[in-house]
């Protein structure tokens, strides 16, 4: 299993605006032929051939994810988990149409074809954070009962052990990485990352802003379960990640109200939740350290790592110290409201 990010997986905090460009190449005809859908073809990546995201505009429009053949198994497992979450628990996800995925002969690509849903990214309002908190809790309840959770546990524990060994390797044989990243990794004590394994179970593993959509009926749609197959972690990892990416790093919202709404909604449906600011900060720092370790291993193997990717996680690690006063107030409010 290759757990390293596919460049540029870590670029940017927020997904870019979607720009669908008309595709009038021979690859458009291939997509039409193998999807069985006739209509105008558009590309989200702007490329005319190969891996990327495509849409065919028809009476029943479809969204097509074209992946390299090497990613076929990982993507297929992601689709299997998404289907389970939707069919067993009633949570809206995006699942492949019947008859897919398929591998294109002699093309070294596989096609995953989904119904196209007109949707956008969720805005960080208190009302939306209430919906999101409930969605995360329901997803965790669902995944905790998944019939394939033993496979996820096996993959997840192997991945965690590999990440910890990367930290041990860095401590014994330092690798040339940016000084600030090196200083962070050198300061990490043994066992620091194990906070992510407390009350471990299957989780989504990548609840960033681009993976939670809102449709025209204001319902939330959970997508991209690619990391779920090896995400055996504390449910608080997902929750902390959402707190960070949707709320804490933003400057244009009522952070206290959004955090309170998210945590209240999650706590209503879950036995596991944050109770103080120090635990939130520890999990967030562990997430940043994990990402820096992944980038370190990628660099050690000769992969390209942009400076912006290093700086992103250096920033996120140090920013956690600024969250303490706000989080203290939020947990005071939670305690008062629960009395």
CSV table of C-alpha atoms in Angstrom, one decimal:
chain,number,residue,atom,x,y,z
A,1,UNK,CA,0.0,0.0,0.0
A,2,UNK,CA,1.4,3.4,-1.0
A,3,UNK,CA,0.4,5.9,1.7
A,4,UNK,CA,2.4,8.9,0.3
A,5,UNK,CA,0.4,11.8,-1.1
A,6,UNK,CA,0.1,12.1,-4.9
A,7,UNK,CA,1.5,15.5,-5.7
A,8,UNK,CA,0.0,18.1,-5.3
A,9,UNK,CA,-2.4,16.5,-2.8
A,10,UNK,CA,-1.6,19.0,-0.1
A,11,UNK,CA,-1.7,22.3,-2.1
A,12,UNK,CA,-4.0,25.0,-0.7
A,13,UNK,CA,-6.5,25.2,2.1
A,14,UNK,CA,-9.6,25.6,-0.1
A,15,UNK,CA,-10.6,24.0,-3.4
A,16,UNK,CA,-10.4,26.2,-6.4
A,17,UNK,CA,-13.5,27.4,-8.2
A,18,UNK,CA,-14.7,24.9,-10.7
A,19,UNK,CA,-14.2,25.8,-14.3
A,20,UNK,CA,-15.6,23.2,-16.7
A,21,UNK,CA,-13.9,23.6,-20.1
A,22,UNK,CA,-15.4,22.0,-23.3
A,23,UNK,CA,-13.5,18.9,-24.4
A,24,UNK,CA,-13.4,18.3,-28.1
A,25,UNK,CA,-10.6,15.7,-28.5
A,26,UNK,CA,-10.5,12.0,-29.4
A,27,UNK,CA,-10.6,11.4,-25.6
A,28,UNK,CA,-14.0,12.9,-25.4
A,29,UNK,CA,-15.2,10.3,-27.9
A,30,UNK,CA,-13.6,7.5,-25.8
A,31,UNK,CA,-15.3,8.8,-22.7
A,32,UNK,CA,-18.7,8.8,-24.5
A,33,UNK,CA,-18.2,5.3,-25.9
A,34,UNK,CA,-17.1,3.7,-22.6
A,35,UNK,CA,-19.5,5.5,-20.3
A,36,UNK,CA,-22.4,4.8,-22.7
A,37,UNK,CA,-23.5,8.5,-22.4
A,38,UNK,CA,-23.8,10.8,-25.4
A,39,UNK,CA,-23.6,14.5,-24.9
A,40,UNK,CA,-21.2,17.4,-24.7
A,41,UNK,CA,-18.0,16.5,-22.7
A,42,UNK,CA,-16.3,19.0,-20.3
A,43,UNK,CA,-13.0,18.7,-18.5
A,44,UNK,CA,-12.5,20.1,-15.0
A,45,UNK,CA,-8.7,20.0,-15.3
A,46,UNK,CA,-8.5,21.6,-18.6
A,47,UNK,CA,-6.5,18.7,-20.0
A,48,UNK,CA,-7.6,17.0,-23.1
A,49,UNK,CA,-6.4,13.5,-22.3
A,50,UNK,CA,-6.0,11.1,-19.4
A,51,UNK,CA,-6.4,11.3,-15.7
A,52,UNK,CA,-8.7,14.0,-14.3
A,53,UNK,CA,-12.3,14.9,-13.8
A,54,UNK,CA,-14.9,15.1,-16.6
A,55,UNK,CA,-18.6,15.7,-17.1
A,56,UNK,CA,-20.9,14.6,-19.9
A,57,UNK,CA,-24.0,16.8,-20.2
A,58,UNK,CA,-27.0,14.7,-21.1
A,59,UNK,CA,-30.5,14.0,-19.9
A,60,UNK,CA,-29.0,12.2,-17.0
A,61,UNK,CA,-25.5,13.9,-16.7
A,62,UNK,CA,-22.6,12.0,-15.4
A,63,UNK,CA,-19.4,12.9,-13.6
A,64,UNK,CA,-16.3,10.8,-14.6
A,65,UNK,CA,-13.2,10.3,-12.6
A,66,UNK,CA,-10.4,9.0,-14.8
A,67,UNK,CA,-7.6,7.5,-12.7
A,68,UNK,CA,-4.3,5.8,-13.5
A,69,UNK,CA,-4.6,2.0,-13.4
A,70,UNK,CA,-2.3,1.9,-10.4
A,71,UNK,CA,-5.0,3.7,-8.4
A,72,UNK,CA,-7.8,1.4,-9.4
A,73,UNK,CA,-7.9,-0.8,-6.3
A,74,UNK,CA,-7.7,2.1,-3.9
A,75,UNK,CA,-10.5,4.0,-5.7
A,76,UNK,CA,-12.7,0.9,-5.9
A,77,UNK,CA,-12.3,0.4,-2.2
A,78,UNK,CA,-13.3,4.0,-1.6
A,79,UNK,CA,-16.4,3.5,-3.7
A,80,UNK,CA,-17.3,0.3,-1.8
A,81,UNK,CA,-17.1,2.3,1.5
A,82,UNK,CA,-19.2,5.1,0.1
A,83,UNK,CA,-21.8,2.7,-1.1
A,84,UNK,CA,-22.0,1.1,2.4
A,85,UNK,CA,-22.4,4.5,4.1
A,86,UNK,CA,-25.2,5.5,1.8
A,87,UNK,CA,-27.1,2.2,1.5
A,88,UNK,CA,-26.7,1.1,5.1
A,89,UNK,CA,-27.0,4.4,7.0
A,90,UNK,CA,-28.8,6.7,4.6
A,91,UNK,CA,-26.0,9.2,4.4
A,92,UNK,CA,-25.8,10.9,1.0
A,93,UNK,CA,-22.6,10.0,-0.8
A,94,UNK,CA,-21.5,9.7,-4.4
A,95,UNK,CA,-21.3,6.1,-5.7
A,96,UNK,CA,-20.5,4.6,-9.1
A,97,UNK,CA,-23.2,3.7,-11.5
A,98,UNK,CA,-24.0,0.1,-12.2
A,99,UNK,CA,-21.4,-1.5,-14.5
A,100,UNK,CA,-18.5,0.7,-13.3
A,101,UNK,CA,-15.6,1.1,-12.7
A,102,UNK,CA,-14.1,-0.2,-15.9
A,103,UNK,CA,-10.5,-0.2,-17.3
A,104,UNK,CA,-9.9,1.3,-20.7
A,105,UNK,CA,-8.1,-1.3,-22.9
A,106,UNK,CA,-4.5,-0.2,-23.8
A,107,UNK,CA,-5.0,3.2,-22.2
A,108,UNK,CA,-3.7,2.5,-18.6
A,109,UNK,CA,-6.7,4.4,-17.2
A,110,UNK,CA,-9.8,3.4,-15.3
A,111,UNK,CA,-13.1,5.1,-15.4
A,112,UNK,CA,-15.3,5.7,-12.3
A,113,UNK,CA,-18.7,7.0,-13.5
A,114,UNK,CA,-21.1,8.7,-11.1
A,115,UNK,CA,-24.4,10.6,-11.4
A,116,UNK,CA,-23.6,14.3,-11.7
A,117,UNK,CA,-25.0,16.3,-8.8
A,118,UNK,CA,-25.3,20.1,-9.0
A,119,UNK,CA,-23.7,21.2,-5.7
A,120,UNK,CA,-21.4,23.6,-4.1
A,121,UNK,CA,-19.1,23.8,-1.1
A,122,UNK,CA,-20.6,24.2,2.4
A,123,UNK,CA,-20.2,27.7,4.0
A,124,UNK,CA,-19.1,27.9,7.6
A,125,UNK,CA,-22.3,29.3,9.3
A,126,UNK,CA,-23.6,28.0,12.7
A,127,UNK,CA,-26.5,26.4,10.9
A,128,UNK,CA,-24.3,24.5,8.5
A,129,UNK,CA,-21.9,23.5,11.3
A,130,UNK,CA,-24.8,21.9,13.1
A,131,UNK,CA,-25.6,19.9,10.0
A,132,UNK,CA,-22.0,19.0,9.6
A,133,UNK,CA,-21.5,17.9,13.3
A,134,UNK,CA,-24.5,15.6,12.9
A,135,UNK,CA,-23.2,14.2,9.6
A,136,UNK,CA,-19.8,13.4,11.1
A,137,UNK,CA,-21.3,11.7,14.1
A,138,UNK,CA,-23.7,9.6,12.0
A,139,UNK,CA,-20.8,8.7,9.7
A,140,UNK,CA,-18.7,7.5,12.6
A,141,UNK,CA,-21.6,5.5,14.0
A,142,UNK,CA,-22.0,3.9,10.6
A,143,UNK,CA,-18.4,3.1,10.0
A,144,UNK,CA,-18.0,1.6,13.5
A,145,UNK,CA,-20.4,-1.1,12.4
A,146,UNK,CA,-19.0,-1.7,9.0
A,147,UNK,CA,-18.5,-5.4,8.1
A,148,UNK,CA,-15.1,-4.6,6.6
A,149,UNK,CA,-13.8,-2.7,9.6
A,150,UNK,CA,-11.2,-5.5,10.4
A,151,UNK,CA,-9.6,-4.8,7.0
A,152,UNK,CA,-9.5,-1.1,7.7
A,153,UNK,CA,-8.0,-1.8,11.2
A,154,UNK,CA,-5.2,-3.9,9.7
A,155,UNK,CA,-4.4,-1.3,7.0
A,156,UNK,CA,-4.7,1.6,9.5
A,157,UNK,CA,-2.4,0.1,12.1
A,158,UNK,CA,0.2,-0.8,9.5
A,159,UNK,CA,0.0,2.8,8.2
A,160,UNK,CA,0.3,4.3,11.7
A,161,UNK,CA,3.3,2.0,12.5
A,162,UNK,CA,4.9,3.1,9.3
A,163,UNK,CA,4.4,6.8,10.1
A,164,UNK,CA,5.9,6.4,13.6
A,165,UNK,CA,8.9,4.6,12.1
A,166,UNK,CA,9.4,7.5,9.7
A,167,UNK,CA,9.7,9.8,12.8
A,168,UNK,CA,12.1,7.3,14.4
A,169,UNK,CA,14.1,7.2,11.2
A,170,UNK,CA,14.3,11.0,11.0
A,171,UNK,CA,15.5,11.2,14.6
A,172,UNK,CA,18.3,8.7,13.8
A,173,UNK,CA,19.2,9.8,10.3
A,174,UNK,CA,18.1,13.4,9.7
A,175,UNK,CA,17.0,14.2,6.1
A,176,UNK,CA,17.5,17.5,4.4
A,177,UNK,CA,14.2,19.3,4.7
A,178,UNK,CA,13.3,23.0,5.5
A,179,UNK,CA,14.8,24.1,8.8
A,180,UNK,CA,11.4,24.9,10.4
A,181,UNK,CA,10.0,21.5,9.5
A,182,UNK,CA,13.1,19.8,10.9
A,183,UNK,CA,12.9,21.8,14.1
A,184,UNK,CA,9.3,20.7,14.6
A,185,UNK,CA,10.0,17.0,14.0
A,186,UNK,CA,13.1,17.1,16.3
A,187,UNK,CA,11.0,18.5,19.1
A,188,UNK,CA,8.3,15.7,19.0
A,189,UNK,CA,8.5,13.3,22.0
A,190,UNK,CA,8.0,9.6,21.7
A,191,UNK,CA,4.4,8.6,21.6
A,192,UNK,CA,3.2,12.0,20.6
A,193,UNK,CA,1.2,10.7,17.7
A,194,UNK,CA,-0.7,8.1,19.7
A,195,UNK,CA,-3.4,10.5,20.6
A,196,UNK,CA,-4.7,9.8,17.1
A,197,UNK,CA,-5.2,6.1,18.0
A,198,UNK,CA,-7.4,6.6,21.2
A,199,UNK,CA,-10.8,4.9,20.8
A,200,UNK,CA,-9.7,4.1,17.3
A,201,UNK,CA,-12.3,2.9,14.7
A,202,UNK,CA,-12.8,3.5,11.0
A,203,UNK,CA,-13.2,7.2,10.1
A,204,UNK,CA,-13.5,9.2,6.9
A,205,UNK,CA,-9.9,10.5,7.2
A,206,UNK,CA,-10.1,13.5,4.8
A,207,UNK,CA,-12.9,15.8,5.7
A,208,UNK,CA,-11.5,18.9,4.0
A,209,UNK,CA,-13.6,21.6,2.5
A,210,UNK,CA,-13.7,20.0,-0.9
A,211,UNK,CA,-15.1,16.7,0.3
A,212,UNK,CA,-18.3,17.9,1.8
A,213,UNK,CA,-20.8,19.3,-0.7
A,214,UNK,CA,-24.2,20.9,-0.3
A,215,UNK,CA,-26.8,20.2,-3.0
A,216,UNK,CA,-29.7,22.5,-4.2
A,217,UNK,CA,-31.9,21.1,-1.3
A,218,UNK,CA,-29.2,22.2,1.2
A,219,UNK,CA,-28.5,18.5,2.0
A,220,UNK,CA,-24.9,17.6,2.7
A,221,UNK,CA,-23.1,15.1,0.5
A,222,UNK,CA,-20.0,13.3,1.7
A,223,UNK,CA,-17.5,12.4,-1.0
A,224,UNK,CA,-13.9,11.1,-1.6
A,225,UNK,CA,-13.5,8.0,0.7
A,226,UNK,CA,-10.0,7.2,-0.7
A,227,UNK,CA,-8.3,7.6,2.7
A,228,UNK,CA,-11.0,5.7,4.6
A,229,UNK,CA,-9.6,2.3,3.7
A,230,UNK,CA,-6.6,2.9,5.9
A,231,UNK,CA,-8.1,5.4,8.4
A,232,UNK,CA,-8.2,3.5,11.7
A,233,UNK,CA,-8.1,6.4,14.1
A,234,UNK,CA,-9.8,8.3,16.9
A,235,UNK,CA,-13.1,9.8,15.7
A,236,UNK,CA,-11.7,13.1,17.1
A,237,UNK,CA,-9.2,13.2,14.2
A,238,UNK,CA,-12.0,13.8,11.8
A,239,UNK,CA,-13.7,16.3,14.2
A,240,UNK,CA,-10.4,18.3,14.8
A,241,UNK,CA,-9.7,18.4,11.1
A,242,UNK,CA,-13.1,19.9,10.4
A,243,UNK,CA,-12.6,22.4,13.3
A,244,UNK,CA,-9.4,23.5,11.7
A,245,UNK,CA,-10.2,23.6,8.0
A,246,UNK,CA,-13.7,25.0,8.2
A,247,UNK,CA,-13.4,27.3,11.2
A,248,UNK,CA,-10.2,28.0,13.0
A,249,UNK,CA,-8.1,29.1,10.1
A,250,UNK,CA,-10.7,31.5,8.8
A,251,UNK,CA,-11.0,35.2,9.6
A,252,UNK,CA,-14.4,36.1,8.1
A,253,UNK,CA,-16.8,34.2,10.4
A,254,UNK,CA,-18.1,34.0,14.0
A,255,UNK,CA,-15.6,31.2,15.0
A,256,UNK,CA,-17.0,30.8,18.5
A,257,UNK,CA,-20.6,30.3,17.3
A,258,UNK,CA,-19.5,27.9,14.6
A,259,UNK,CA,-17.4,25.8,16.9
A,260,UNK,CA,-20.1,25.7,19.5
A,261,UNK,CA,-22.7,24.5,16.9
A,262,UNK,CA,-20.4,21.9,15.5
A,263,UNK,CA,-19.4,20.4,18.8
A,264,UNK,CA,-22.9,20.5,20.3
A,265,UNK,CA,-24.3,18.7,17.3
A,266,UNK,CA,-21.6,16.0,17.3
A,267,UNK,CA,-21.8,15.5,21.0
A,268,UNK,CA,-25.6,14.9,20.9
A,269,UNK,CA,-25.0,11.8,18.8
A,270,UNK,CA,-21.6,10.6,19.9
A,271,UNK,CA,-20.2,9.2,23.2
A,272,UNK,CA,-16.7,10.5,22.2
A,273,UNK,CA,-16.0,14.2,22.0
A,274,UNK,CA,-13.6,16.9,23.0
A,275,UNK,CA,-13.8,18.2,26.6
A,276,UNK,CA,-11.0,20.7,26.7
A,277,UNK,CA,-8.8,22.9,24.5
A,278,UNK,CA,-5.6,21.1,25.2
A,279,UNK,CA,-6.8,17.8,23.6
A,280,UNK,CA,-7.9,19.7,20.4
A,281,UNK,CA,-4.5,21.3,20.2
A,282,UNK,CA,-2.7,18.0,20.7
A,283,UNK,CA,-4.7,16.3,17.9
A,284,UNK,CA,-4.2,19.2,15.5
A,285,UNK,CA,-0.5,19.3,16.1
A,286,UNK,CA,-0.3,15.5,15.6
A,287,UNK,CA,-2.1,15.9,12.3
A,288,UNK,CA,0.4,18.5,11.2
A,289,UNK,CA,3.3,16.4,12.3
A,290,UNK,CA,1.9,13.4,10.4
A,291,UNK,CA,1.7,15.5,7.2
A,292,UNK,CA,5.2,16.7,7.7
A,293,UNK,CA,6.4,13.1,8.0
A,294,UNK,CA,4.6,12.1,4.8
A,295,UNK,CA,6.3,15.0,3.0
A,296,UNK,CA,9.6,14.0,4.6
A,297,UNK,CA,9.3,10.5,3.3
A,298,UNK,CA,8.2,11.7,-0.1
A,299,UNK,CA,11.4,13.9,-0.2
A,300,UNK,CA,13.6,11.0,1.0
A,301,UNK,CA,12.3,8.9,-1.9
A,302,UNK,CA,13.2,11.7,-4.4
A,303,UNK,CA,9.7,13.0,-4.9
A,304,UNK,CA,8.9,16.7,-5.6
A,305,UNK,CA,7.7,18.7,-2.6
A,306,UNK,CA,6.9,22.3,-3.2
A,307,UNK,CA,8.0,24.8,-0.6
A,308,UNK,CA,4.3,25.9,-0.2
A,309,UNK,CA,3.4,22.4,1.0
A,310,UNK,CA,6.0,22.5,3.7
A,311,UNK,CA,5.0,26.0,4.7
A,312,UNK,CA,1.3,25.0,4.9
A,313,UNK,CA,1.9,22.4,7.7
A,314,UNK,CA,4.6,24.5,9.5
A,315,UNK,CA,2.0,27.3,9.7
A,316,UNK,CA,-0.8,24.9,10.8
A,317,UNK,CA,1.4,23.4,13.6
A,318,UNK,CA,2.4,26.8,15.0
A,319,UNK,CA,-1.1,28.3,14.6
A,320,UNK,CA,-2.5,25.9,17.2
A,321,UNK,CA,-1.0,27.9,20.0
A,322,UNK,CA,-3.2,30.9,19.0
A,323,UNK,CA,-6.4,28.8,19.3
A,324,UNK,CA,-6.2,28.3,23.1
A,325,UNK,CA,-8.1,31.4,24.3
A,326,UNK,CA,-10.9,30.9,21.7
A,327,UNK,CA,-11.2,27.2,22.5
A,328,UNK,CA,-11.2,27.8,26.2
A,329,UNK,CA,-14.3,30.1,25.8
A,330,UNK,CA,-16.0,27.5,23.6
A,331,UNK,CA,-15.6,24.7,26.2
A,332,UNK,CA,-16.8,27.1,28.9
A,333,UNK,CA,-20.0,27.7,26.8
A,334,UNK,CA,-20.4,23.9,26.2
A,335,UNK,CA,-20.1,23.2,30.0
A,336,UNK,CA,-22.6,25.9,30.8
A,337,UNK,CA,-25.1,24.8,28.2
A,338,UNK,CA,-24.9,21.1,29.4
A,339,UNK,CA,-25.7,22.0,33.0
